[in-house]
C-alpha positions as a printed Julia matrix, in Angstrom:
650×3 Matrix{Float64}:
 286.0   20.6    51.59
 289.1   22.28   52.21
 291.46  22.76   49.52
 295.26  23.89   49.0
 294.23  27.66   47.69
 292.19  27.77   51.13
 295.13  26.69   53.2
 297.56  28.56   51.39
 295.11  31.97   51.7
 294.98  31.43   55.22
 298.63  31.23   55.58
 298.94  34.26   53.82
 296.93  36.26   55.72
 298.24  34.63   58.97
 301.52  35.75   58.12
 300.4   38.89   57.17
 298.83  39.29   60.32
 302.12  37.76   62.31
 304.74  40.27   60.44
 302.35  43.07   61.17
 302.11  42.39   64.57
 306.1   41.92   65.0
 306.43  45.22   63.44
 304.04  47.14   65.72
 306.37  45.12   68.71
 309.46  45.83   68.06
 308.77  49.21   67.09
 308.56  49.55   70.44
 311.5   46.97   71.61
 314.93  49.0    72.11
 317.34  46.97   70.46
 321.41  46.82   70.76
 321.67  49.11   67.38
 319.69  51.4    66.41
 320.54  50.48   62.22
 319.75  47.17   62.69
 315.95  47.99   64.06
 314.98  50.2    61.46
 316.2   47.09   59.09
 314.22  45.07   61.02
 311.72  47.11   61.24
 311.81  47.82   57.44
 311.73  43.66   56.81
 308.9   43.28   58.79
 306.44  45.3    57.24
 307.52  44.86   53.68
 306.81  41.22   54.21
 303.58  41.99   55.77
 302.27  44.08   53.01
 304.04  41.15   50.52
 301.51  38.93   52.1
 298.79  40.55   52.84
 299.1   42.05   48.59
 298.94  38.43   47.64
 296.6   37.49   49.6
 294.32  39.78   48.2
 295.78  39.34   44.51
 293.87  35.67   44.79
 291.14  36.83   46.35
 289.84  39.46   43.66
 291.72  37.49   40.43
 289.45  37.04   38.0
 286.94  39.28   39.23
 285.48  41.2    36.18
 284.38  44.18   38.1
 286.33  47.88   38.16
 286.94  47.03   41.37
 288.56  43.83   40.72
 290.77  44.78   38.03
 292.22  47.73   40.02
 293.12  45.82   43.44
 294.21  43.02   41.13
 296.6   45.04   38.85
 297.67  47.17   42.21
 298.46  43.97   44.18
 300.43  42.32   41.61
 302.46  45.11   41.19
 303.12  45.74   44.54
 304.06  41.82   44.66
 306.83  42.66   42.4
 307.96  45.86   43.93
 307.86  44.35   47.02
 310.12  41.65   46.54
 312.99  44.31   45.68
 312.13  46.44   48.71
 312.34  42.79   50.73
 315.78  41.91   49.54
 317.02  46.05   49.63
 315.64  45.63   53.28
 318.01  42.25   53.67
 320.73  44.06   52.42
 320.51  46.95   54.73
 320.36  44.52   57.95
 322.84  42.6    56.55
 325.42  46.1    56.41
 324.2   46.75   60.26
 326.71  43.71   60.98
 329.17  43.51   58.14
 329.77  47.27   58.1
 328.12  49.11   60.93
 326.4   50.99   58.63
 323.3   51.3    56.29
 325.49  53.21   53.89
 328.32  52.27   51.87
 330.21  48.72   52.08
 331.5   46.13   49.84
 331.39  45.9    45.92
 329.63  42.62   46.73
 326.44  44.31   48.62
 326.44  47.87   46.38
 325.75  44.73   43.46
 322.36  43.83   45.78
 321.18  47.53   45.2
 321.8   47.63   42.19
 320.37  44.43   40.61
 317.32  45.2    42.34
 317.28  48.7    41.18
 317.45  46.88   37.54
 314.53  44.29   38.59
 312.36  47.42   39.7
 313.15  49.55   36.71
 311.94  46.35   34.59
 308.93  46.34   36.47
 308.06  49.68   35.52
 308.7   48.9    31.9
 306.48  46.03   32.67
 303.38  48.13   33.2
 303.62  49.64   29.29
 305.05  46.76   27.65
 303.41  43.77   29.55
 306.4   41.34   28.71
 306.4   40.26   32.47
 303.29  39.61   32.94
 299.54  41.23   32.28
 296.51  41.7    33.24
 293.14  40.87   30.75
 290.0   42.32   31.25
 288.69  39.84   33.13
 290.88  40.48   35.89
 293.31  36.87   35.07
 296.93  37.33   35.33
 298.98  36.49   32.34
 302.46  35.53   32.49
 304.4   37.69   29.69
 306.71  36.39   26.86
 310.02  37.49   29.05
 308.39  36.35   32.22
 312.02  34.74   33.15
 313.38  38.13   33.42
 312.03  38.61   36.69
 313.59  35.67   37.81
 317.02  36.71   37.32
 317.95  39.96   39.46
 315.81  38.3    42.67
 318.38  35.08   41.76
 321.35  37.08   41.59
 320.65  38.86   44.69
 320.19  35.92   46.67
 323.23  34.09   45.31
 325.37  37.69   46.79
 323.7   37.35   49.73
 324.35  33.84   50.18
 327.68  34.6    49.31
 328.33  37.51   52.03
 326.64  35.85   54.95
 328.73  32.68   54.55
 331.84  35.08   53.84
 331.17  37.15   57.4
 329.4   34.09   58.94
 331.89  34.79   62.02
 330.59  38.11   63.07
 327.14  36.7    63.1
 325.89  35.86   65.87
 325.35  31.89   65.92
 321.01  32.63   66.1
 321.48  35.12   62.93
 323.53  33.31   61.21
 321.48  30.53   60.84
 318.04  32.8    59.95
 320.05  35.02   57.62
 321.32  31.67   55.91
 317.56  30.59   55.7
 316.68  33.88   53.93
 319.11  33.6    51.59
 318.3   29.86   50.83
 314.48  28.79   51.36
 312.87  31.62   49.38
 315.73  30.8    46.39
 314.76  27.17   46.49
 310.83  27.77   46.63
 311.09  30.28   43.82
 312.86  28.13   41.69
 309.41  25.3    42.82
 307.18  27.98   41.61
 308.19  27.91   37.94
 306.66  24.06   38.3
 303.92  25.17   40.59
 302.03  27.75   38.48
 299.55  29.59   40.89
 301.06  28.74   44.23
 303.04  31.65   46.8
 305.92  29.52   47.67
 308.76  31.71   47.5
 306.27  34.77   49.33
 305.05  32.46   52.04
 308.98  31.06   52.72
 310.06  35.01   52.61
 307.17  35.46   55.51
 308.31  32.33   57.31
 311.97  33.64   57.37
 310.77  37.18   58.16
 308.86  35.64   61.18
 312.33  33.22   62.05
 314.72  36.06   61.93
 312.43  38.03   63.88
 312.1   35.41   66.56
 316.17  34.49   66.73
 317.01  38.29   66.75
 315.02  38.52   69.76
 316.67  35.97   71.43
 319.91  37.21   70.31
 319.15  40.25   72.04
 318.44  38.52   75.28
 321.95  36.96   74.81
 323.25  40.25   73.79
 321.9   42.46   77.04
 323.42  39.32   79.21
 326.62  39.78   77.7
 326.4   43.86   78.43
 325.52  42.9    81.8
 328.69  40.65   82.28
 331.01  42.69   80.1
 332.86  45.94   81.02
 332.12  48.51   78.39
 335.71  49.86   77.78
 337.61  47.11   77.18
 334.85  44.65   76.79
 336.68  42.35   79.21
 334.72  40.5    81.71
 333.23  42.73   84.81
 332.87  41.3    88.47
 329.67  39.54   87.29
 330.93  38.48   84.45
 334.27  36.97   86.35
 332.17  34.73   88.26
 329.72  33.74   85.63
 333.49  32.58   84.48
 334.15  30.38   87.21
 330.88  28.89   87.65
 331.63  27.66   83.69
 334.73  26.32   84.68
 333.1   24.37   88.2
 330.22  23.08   85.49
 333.13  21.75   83.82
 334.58  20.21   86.57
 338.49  22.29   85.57
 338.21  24.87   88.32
 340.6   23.54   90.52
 343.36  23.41   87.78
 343.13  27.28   87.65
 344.71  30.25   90.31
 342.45  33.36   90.91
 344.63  36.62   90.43
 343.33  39.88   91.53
 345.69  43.16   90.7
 345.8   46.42   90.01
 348.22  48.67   87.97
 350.45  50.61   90.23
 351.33  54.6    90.24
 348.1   54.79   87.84
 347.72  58.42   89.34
 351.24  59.24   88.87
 350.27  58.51   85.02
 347.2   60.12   84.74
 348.72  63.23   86.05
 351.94  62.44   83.28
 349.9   61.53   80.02
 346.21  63.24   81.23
 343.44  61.43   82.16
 342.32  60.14   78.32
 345.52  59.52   77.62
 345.86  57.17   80.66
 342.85  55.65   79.92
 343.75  54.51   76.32
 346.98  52.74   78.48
 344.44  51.23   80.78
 342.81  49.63   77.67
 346.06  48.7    75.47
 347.72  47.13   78.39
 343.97  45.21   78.93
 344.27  44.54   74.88
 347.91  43.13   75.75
 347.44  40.88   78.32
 344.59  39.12   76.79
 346.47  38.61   73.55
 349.45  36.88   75.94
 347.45  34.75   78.04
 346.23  31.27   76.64
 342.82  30.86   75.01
 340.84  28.96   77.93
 342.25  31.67   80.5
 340.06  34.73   81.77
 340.61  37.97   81.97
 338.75  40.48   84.07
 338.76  44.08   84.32
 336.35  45.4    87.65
 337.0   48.78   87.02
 339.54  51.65   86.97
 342.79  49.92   87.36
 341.5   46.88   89.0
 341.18  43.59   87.65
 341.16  39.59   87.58
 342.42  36.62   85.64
 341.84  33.07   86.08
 345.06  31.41   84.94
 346.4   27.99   84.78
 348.46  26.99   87.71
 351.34  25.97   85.25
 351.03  29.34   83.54
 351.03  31.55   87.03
 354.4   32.31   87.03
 354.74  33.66   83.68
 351.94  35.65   84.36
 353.08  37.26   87.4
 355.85  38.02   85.17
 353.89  39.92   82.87
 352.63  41.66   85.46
 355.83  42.67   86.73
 356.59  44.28   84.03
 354.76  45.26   80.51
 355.1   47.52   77.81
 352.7   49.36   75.46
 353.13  51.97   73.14
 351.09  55.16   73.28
 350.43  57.86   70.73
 351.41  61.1    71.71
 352.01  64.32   69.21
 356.27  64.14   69.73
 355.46  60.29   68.21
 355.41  56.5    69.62
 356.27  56.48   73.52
 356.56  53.32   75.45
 355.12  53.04   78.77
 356.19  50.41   81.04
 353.05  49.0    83.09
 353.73  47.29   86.52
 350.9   45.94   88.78
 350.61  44.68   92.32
 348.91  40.92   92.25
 346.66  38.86   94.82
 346.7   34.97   94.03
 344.48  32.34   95.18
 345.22  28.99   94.37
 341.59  27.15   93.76
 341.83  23.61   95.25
 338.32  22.27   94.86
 335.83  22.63   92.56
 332.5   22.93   94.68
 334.11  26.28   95.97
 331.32  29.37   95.94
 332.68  31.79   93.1
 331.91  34.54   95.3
 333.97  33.2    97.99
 336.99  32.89   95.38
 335.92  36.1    94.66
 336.18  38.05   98.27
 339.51  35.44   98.96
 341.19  36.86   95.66
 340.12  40.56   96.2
 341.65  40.88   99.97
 344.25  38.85   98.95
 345.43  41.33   96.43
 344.49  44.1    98.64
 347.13  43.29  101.77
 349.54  43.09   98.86
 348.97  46.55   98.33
 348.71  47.79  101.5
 349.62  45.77  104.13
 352.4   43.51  102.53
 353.84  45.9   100.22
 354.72  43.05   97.34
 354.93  42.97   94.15
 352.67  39.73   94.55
 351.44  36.9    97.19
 349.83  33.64   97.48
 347.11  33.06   99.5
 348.72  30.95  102.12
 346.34  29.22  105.08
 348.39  31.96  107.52
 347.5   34.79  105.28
 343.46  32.98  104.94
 343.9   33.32  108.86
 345.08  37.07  108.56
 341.99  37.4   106.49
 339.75  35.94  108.49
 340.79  37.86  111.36
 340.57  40.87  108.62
 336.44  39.84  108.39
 335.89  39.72  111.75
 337.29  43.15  112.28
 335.2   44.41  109.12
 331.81  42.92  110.84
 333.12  44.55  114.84
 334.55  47.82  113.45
 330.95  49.42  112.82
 329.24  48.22  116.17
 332.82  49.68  118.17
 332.16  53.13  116.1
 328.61  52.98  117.07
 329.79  52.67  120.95
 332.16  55.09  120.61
 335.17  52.89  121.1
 337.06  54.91  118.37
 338.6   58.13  119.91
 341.06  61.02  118.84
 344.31  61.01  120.35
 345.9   64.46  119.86
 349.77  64.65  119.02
 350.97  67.89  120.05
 352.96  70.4   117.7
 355.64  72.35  119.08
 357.06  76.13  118.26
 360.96  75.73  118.78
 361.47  79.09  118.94
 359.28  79.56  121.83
 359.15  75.64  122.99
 355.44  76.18  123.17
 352.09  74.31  121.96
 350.73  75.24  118.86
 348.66  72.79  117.69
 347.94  69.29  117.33
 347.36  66.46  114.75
 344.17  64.16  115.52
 345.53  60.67  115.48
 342.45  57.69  115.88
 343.43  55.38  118.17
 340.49  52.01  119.08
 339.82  51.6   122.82
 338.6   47.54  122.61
 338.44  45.71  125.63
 340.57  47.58  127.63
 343.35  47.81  125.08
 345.05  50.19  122.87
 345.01  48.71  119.21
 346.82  50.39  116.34
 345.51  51.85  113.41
 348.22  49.52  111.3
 346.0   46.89  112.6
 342.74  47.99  111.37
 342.88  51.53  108.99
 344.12  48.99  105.95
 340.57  46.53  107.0
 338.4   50.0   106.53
 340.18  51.07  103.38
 338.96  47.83  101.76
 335.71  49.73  101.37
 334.07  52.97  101.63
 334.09  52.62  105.63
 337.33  54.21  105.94
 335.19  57.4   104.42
 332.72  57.01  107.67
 336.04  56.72  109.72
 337.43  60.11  108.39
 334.29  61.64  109.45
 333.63  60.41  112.78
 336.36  61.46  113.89
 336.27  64.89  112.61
 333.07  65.08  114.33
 334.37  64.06  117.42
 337.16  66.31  117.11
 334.92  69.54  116.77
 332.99  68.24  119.88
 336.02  68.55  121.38
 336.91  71.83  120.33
 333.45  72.76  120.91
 333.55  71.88  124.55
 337.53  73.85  125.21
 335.94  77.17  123.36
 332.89  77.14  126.2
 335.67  76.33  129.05
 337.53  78.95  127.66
 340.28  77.49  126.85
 343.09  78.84  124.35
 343.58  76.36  121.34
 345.39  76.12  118.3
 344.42  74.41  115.32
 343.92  70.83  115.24
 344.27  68.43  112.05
 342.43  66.1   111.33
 343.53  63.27  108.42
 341.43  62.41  105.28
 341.83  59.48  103.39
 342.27  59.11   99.41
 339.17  57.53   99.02
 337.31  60.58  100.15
 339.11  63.03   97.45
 336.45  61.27   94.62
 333.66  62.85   97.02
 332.98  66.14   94.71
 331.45  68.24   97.61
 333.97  67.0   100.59
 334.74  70.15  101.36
 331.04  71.11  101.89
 330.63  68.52  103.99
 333.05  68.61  105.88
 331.78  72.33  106.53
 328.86  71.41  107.75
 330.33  69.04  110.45
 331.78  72.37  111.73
 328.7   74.3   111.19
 327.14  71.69  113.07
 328.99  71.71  115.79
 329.78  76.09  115.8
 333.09  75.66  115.34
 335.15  78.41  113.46
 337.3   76.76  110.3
 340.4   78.45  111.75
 340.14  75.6   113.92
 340.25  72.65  111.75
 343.28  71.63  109.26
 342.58  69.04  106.54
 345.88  66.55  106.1
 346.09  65.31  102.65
 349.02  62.73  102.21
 351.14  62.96   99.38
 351.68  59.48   98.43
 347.95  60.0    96.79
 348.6   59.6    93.75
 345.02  58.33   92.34
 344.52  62.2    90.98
 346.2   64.61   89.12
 347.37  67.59   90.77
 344.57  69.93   89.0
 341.67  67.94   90.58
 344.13  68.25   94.23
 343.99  72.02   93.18
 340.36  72.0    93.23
 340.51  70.18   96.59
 342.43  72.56   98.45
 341.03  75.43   96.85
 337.57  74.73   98.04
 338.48  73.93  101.81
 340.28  77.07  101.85
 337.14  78.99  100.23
 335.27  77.78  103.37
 337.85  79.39  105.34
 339.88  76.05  106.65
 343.46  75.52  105.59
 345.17  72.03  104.08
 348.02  70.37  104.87
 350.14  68.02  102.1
 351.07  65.1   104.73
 354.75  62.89  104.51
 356.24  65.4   101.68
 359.28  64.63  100.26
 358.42  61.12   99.62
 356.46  61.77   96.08
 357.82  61.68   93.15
 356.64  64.99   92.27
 357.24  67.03   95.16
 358.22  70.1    93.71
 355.74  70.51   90.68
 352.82  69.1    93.33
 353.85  72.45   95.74
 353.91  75.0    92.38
 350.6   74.02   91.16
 348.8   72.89   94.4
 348.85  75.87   96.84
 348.97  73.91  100.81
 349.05  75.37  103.41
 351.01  73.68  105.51
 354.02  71.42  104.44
 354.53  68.51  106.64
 357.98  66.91  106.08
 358.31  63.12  105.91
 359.64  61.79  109.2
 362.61  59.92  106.82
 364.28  63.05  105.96
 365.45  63.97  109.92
 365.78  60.26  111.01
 368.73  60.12  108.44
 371.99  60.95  109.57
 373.02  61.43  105.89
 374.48  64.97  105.2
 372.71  64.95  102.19
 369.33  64.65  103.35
 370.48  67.04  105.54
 370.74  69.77  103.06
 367.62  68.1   101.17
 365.26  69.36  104.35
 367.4   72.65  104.36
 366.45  73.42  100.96
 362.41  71.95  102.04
 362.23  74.44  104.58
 363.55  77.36  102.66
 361.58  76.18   99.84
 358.75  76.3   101.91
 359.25  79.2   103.43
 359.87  81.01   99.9
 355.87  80.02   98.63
 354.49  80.99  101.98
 353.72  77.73  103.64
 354.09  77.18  107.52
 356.38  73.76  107.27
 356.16  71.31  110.41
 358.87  68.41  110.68
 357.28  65.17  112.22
 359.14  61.91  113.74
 361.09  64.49  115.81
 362.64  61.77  118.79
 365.73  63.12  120.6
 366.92  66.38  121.32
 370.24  66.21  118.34
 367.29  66.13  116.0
 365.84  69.12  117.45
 369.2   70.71  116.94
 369.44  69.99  113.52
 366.17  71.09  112.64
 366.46  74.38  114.95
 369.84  75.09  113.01
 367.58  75.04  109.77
 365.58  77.18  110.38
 362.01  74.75  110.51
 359.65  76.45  112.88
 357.62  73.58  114.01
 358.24  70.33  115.08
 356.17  67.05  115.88
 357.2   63.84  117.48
 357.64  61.93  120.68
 360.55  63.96  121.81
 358.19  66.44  123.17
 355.25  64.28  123.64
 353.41  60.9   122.17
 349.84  60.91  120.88
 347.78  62.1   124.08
 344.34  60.88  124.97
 341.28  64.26  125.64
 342.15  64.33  129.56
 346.02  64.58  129.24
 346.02  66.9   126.1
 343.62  69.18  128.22
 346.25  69.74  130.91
 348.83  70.36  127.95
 346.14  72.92  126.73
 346.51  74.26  130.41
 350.45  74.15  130.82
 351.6   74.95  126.71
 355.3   75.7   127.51
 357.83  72.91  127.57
 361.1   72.85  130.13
């Protein structure tokens, strides 16, 4: 018949054999900190050989043989010893969330090490002295005189630990909270059951049930824990684009959705900072302003961050306006080595207002994102609402974004070629490649469908096709013989983040045989997504494969002067606002352009040229180029051909 020493062997070896085998696992497991494996891994196989030393303590007691007595004397004091090294183990996973740290901490868990160091020097006194307990000859196990002396430091260290983990119980996770609070509490109540229960492993077996629990919870915890990583953006820790719509589906779940807006913005003139402060720098704004705007916002209200400057909020409908307030303007305070500086932080906001709560999330999610976007570039606002005429823009927005890359594969997008003009000679002497879409036998405007493209990556392709197209067409006037100029070609600021651009865009020309005198590369100077040291490195490596670059619409940056000292163009192209002002002082301003320009050895063109008293002007000042409709409009291949053929102009 079965009796309790059977059962309780076989538990001891099963969880012997269980805390071994969770060892040898997560050994192998990659967990979220490196600290808190190697505690883990340190409780699991102290606990194993714990179990596995008194399992074999009860099988060899009172065993008379040499044998006997040594396993029996080595197990029992490896059942004390082991103890200690359990709860020093404890401790150490305990610091991995309390502290961050295996070393150092708290007066309260430095008292953990050192009653056990205490309860392990006492053992070691124990083997001379026997006043714990003692072996006899016949391999029985005696408890000694001061046998309650080993009760003590194990009972104060619990108590500590019970202490700390309700203390900190916060920054536990909810799953380790509740096993740490069992390892502090079951193997304290068993061992106090023991002192009645002479013979029985109570407080070993709970320690190798808890080992087993905490093993089990941490691993779900660390399920939870890669989900969160998954949904949460690592600098900030806010919410990423998965994470936003995990968001809203809690809300729909909830059946709230509907009482919330969906806000998508982005910080403006975030390049114009970078290039101020330095990229680090601008990135500790990027997170303090994050920091701030969570700390204003109420409680059950999200915040998202998608990346870079971009990010999302779902906000109460009552609390919108105060929010786009915030976002209007906010200010932070940076560390820099002259001391505290305040930076004020404006961003440009899309809003959605959520009307029903069976709405897709990622619907909400594409509705928000273009929403802000056409604030940005198409509306120019500080903010709008997602009205059903703007959801009608946007659909007409989607339908373009499905037709644009079946047009481009037909070939419907062509270069139209705006001619430049020599003033001094009234003579052709180049040309600017402007796309223009052929659909259905109309003309439609780049306003119409450039900002649709720049919503993704396919205004890149854009940039691309149409310098290929252009070097066929250069191609094909070099075999007629024909005498060309350069032509420019336009390159959008999403392309700039390509690190080998200028490469590639080298081997279109190689491609096509075309000699990189031909080609210009227009870079507008409203970009202001990089600092002028990576623009540097830009221009510098077009012009080391032999093509020159042009700094589009200058004048209307806000660092104009610095971005022509450090950045070294070749061509300055001067906003078309500076000659259709009749102002005398911006009159002088494009004097002092042109000589400017002129002084650092860039060729300087003036486009928006329209009548012949801005030709004047311009001639009077000395700018030796000109662009505009005054001499001719954007010209499709057959037309500029004949102007190739007949440069002069009466």
């Amino acid at each position: 018949m079965v009796g309790i020493g059977d059962i309780q062997l076989f538990l001891l070896f099963l969880g012997g054999t269980i805390c071994a085998l969770i060892f040898l696992f997560s050994s192998i497991v990659r967990y979220q900190s490196v600290k808190r494996k190697r505690s883990l891994l340190h409780l699991e196989l102290v606990t194993s050989l714990l179990l596995f030393a008194d399992y074999f303590s009860y099988i060899y007691k009172d065993d008379a043989s040499a044998l006997g007595g040594i396993i029996v004397r080595v197990t029992n004091f490896l059942l004390f010893f082991l103890i200690y090294a359990e709860l020093l183990g404890l401790n150490r996973y305990l610091r991995t969330f309390v502290y961050e740290t295996s070393k150092g901490g708290a007066i309260a868990l430095n008292l953990v090490n050192i009653f056990a160091y205490i309860g392990l020097v006492n053992i070691f006194i124990n083997l001379y002295t026997g006043h714990i307990y003692s072996i006899d000859a016949g391999s029985v196990y005696n408890r000694g005189s001061l046998f309650f002396l080993s009760y003590i430091p194990p009972l104060l260290i619990y108590l500590v630990i019970l202490t700390v983990v309700i203390k900190y119980r916060k920054i536990f996770p909810k799953l380790i909270f509740i096993s740490l609070l069992s390892f502090a509490v079951l193997p304290l109540t068993c061992s106090f059951l023991q002192i009645f229960f002479f013979g029985t492993s109570l407080m070993n077996l709970s320690i190798g049930f808890c080992a087993i629990i905490l093993f089990a919870l941490s691993l779900i915890d660390q399920n939870f824990f890669l989900l969160q990583i998954a949904s949460r953006e690592k600098a900030t820790g806010l919410p990423n684009a998965y994470g936003y719509i995990m968001e809203i589906r809690k809300l729909m779940d909830k059946g709230k959705l509907k009482e919330y807006n969906a806000i998508h913005f982005d910080i403006k003139r975030m390049g114009l900072i970078n290039r101020k402060y330095g990229g680090a720098t601008g990135s500790e704004i990027i997170i303090k302003y994050a920091r701030k705007l969570r700390e204003l916002i109420a409680e059950d209200e999200v915040l998202g961050r998608l990346g870079g400057n971009y990010f999302v909020a779902l906000i109460r409908k009552e609390n919108t306006r105060a929010f786009l307030d915030l976002l209007r303007k906010t200010e932070i305070t940076i560390s820099l080595q002259n001391g505290p500086e305040k930076v004020s932080i404006s961003s440009v906001a899309g809003i959605y207002g959520i009307e029903s709560d069976d709405i897709e999330p990622e619907l909400i999610m594409n509705n928000v994102s273009m929403a802000g976007n056409i604030a940005k570039y198409m509306k120019h606002k500080p903010y709008i609402f997602l009205t059903q005429e703007l959801q009608k823009e946007i659909n007409e927005m989607r339908s373009l974004q499905e037709l644009i890359p079946k047009c481009m594969a037909k070939k419907e997008f062509k270069p139209y070629y705006q001619p430049k003009v020599d003033v001094s000679k009234n003579e052709l002497c180049g040309a600017e490649a402007l796309v223009r879409w052929e659909h259905e036998g109309k003309i439609i405007s780049p306003i119409q469908f450039i900002p649709v493209l720049e919503q993704n990556e396919s205004i890149c392709v854009l940039d691309f096709y149409m310098l290929d197209y252009v070097c066929q067409d250069i191609r094909k006037w070099l075999d007629e013989g024909r005498n060309i100029s350069t032509i420019s070609v336009n390159f959008s600021r999403k392309n700039l983040g390509n690190p080998i651009l200028a490469e590639e865009i080298s081997n279109v020309l190689k491609k096509h045989n075309v000699p990189e005198k031909y080609i210009q590369i227009e870079i507008t100077e409203t970009i202001d997504e990089f600092p002028q040291d990576y623009l540097k490195g830009v221009v510098l490596a077009l012009q080391g494969y032999g093509m020159s670059a042009a700094i589009d619409d200058f004048g209307t940056g806000s660092a104009s002067i610095n971005l022509i000292r450090e950045v070294p163009f070749n061509v300055l192209k001067i906003d078309k606002s500076f000659i259709s002002s009749n102002t005398d002082k911006d009159s002088r301003l494009l004097g002092h352009i042109i000589s400017m320009g002129n002084d650092v050895g860039a060729s300087v063109i003036c486009e928006g040229v329209e009548n012949k008293e801005q030709l004047e002007v311009l001639k009077k000042l000395g700018c030796p180029q000109i662009q505009g409709f005054y001499f001719d409009m954007p010209l499709s291949k057959s037309e500029f051909e004949k102007r190739l053929d007949d440069p002069q102009y009466n």
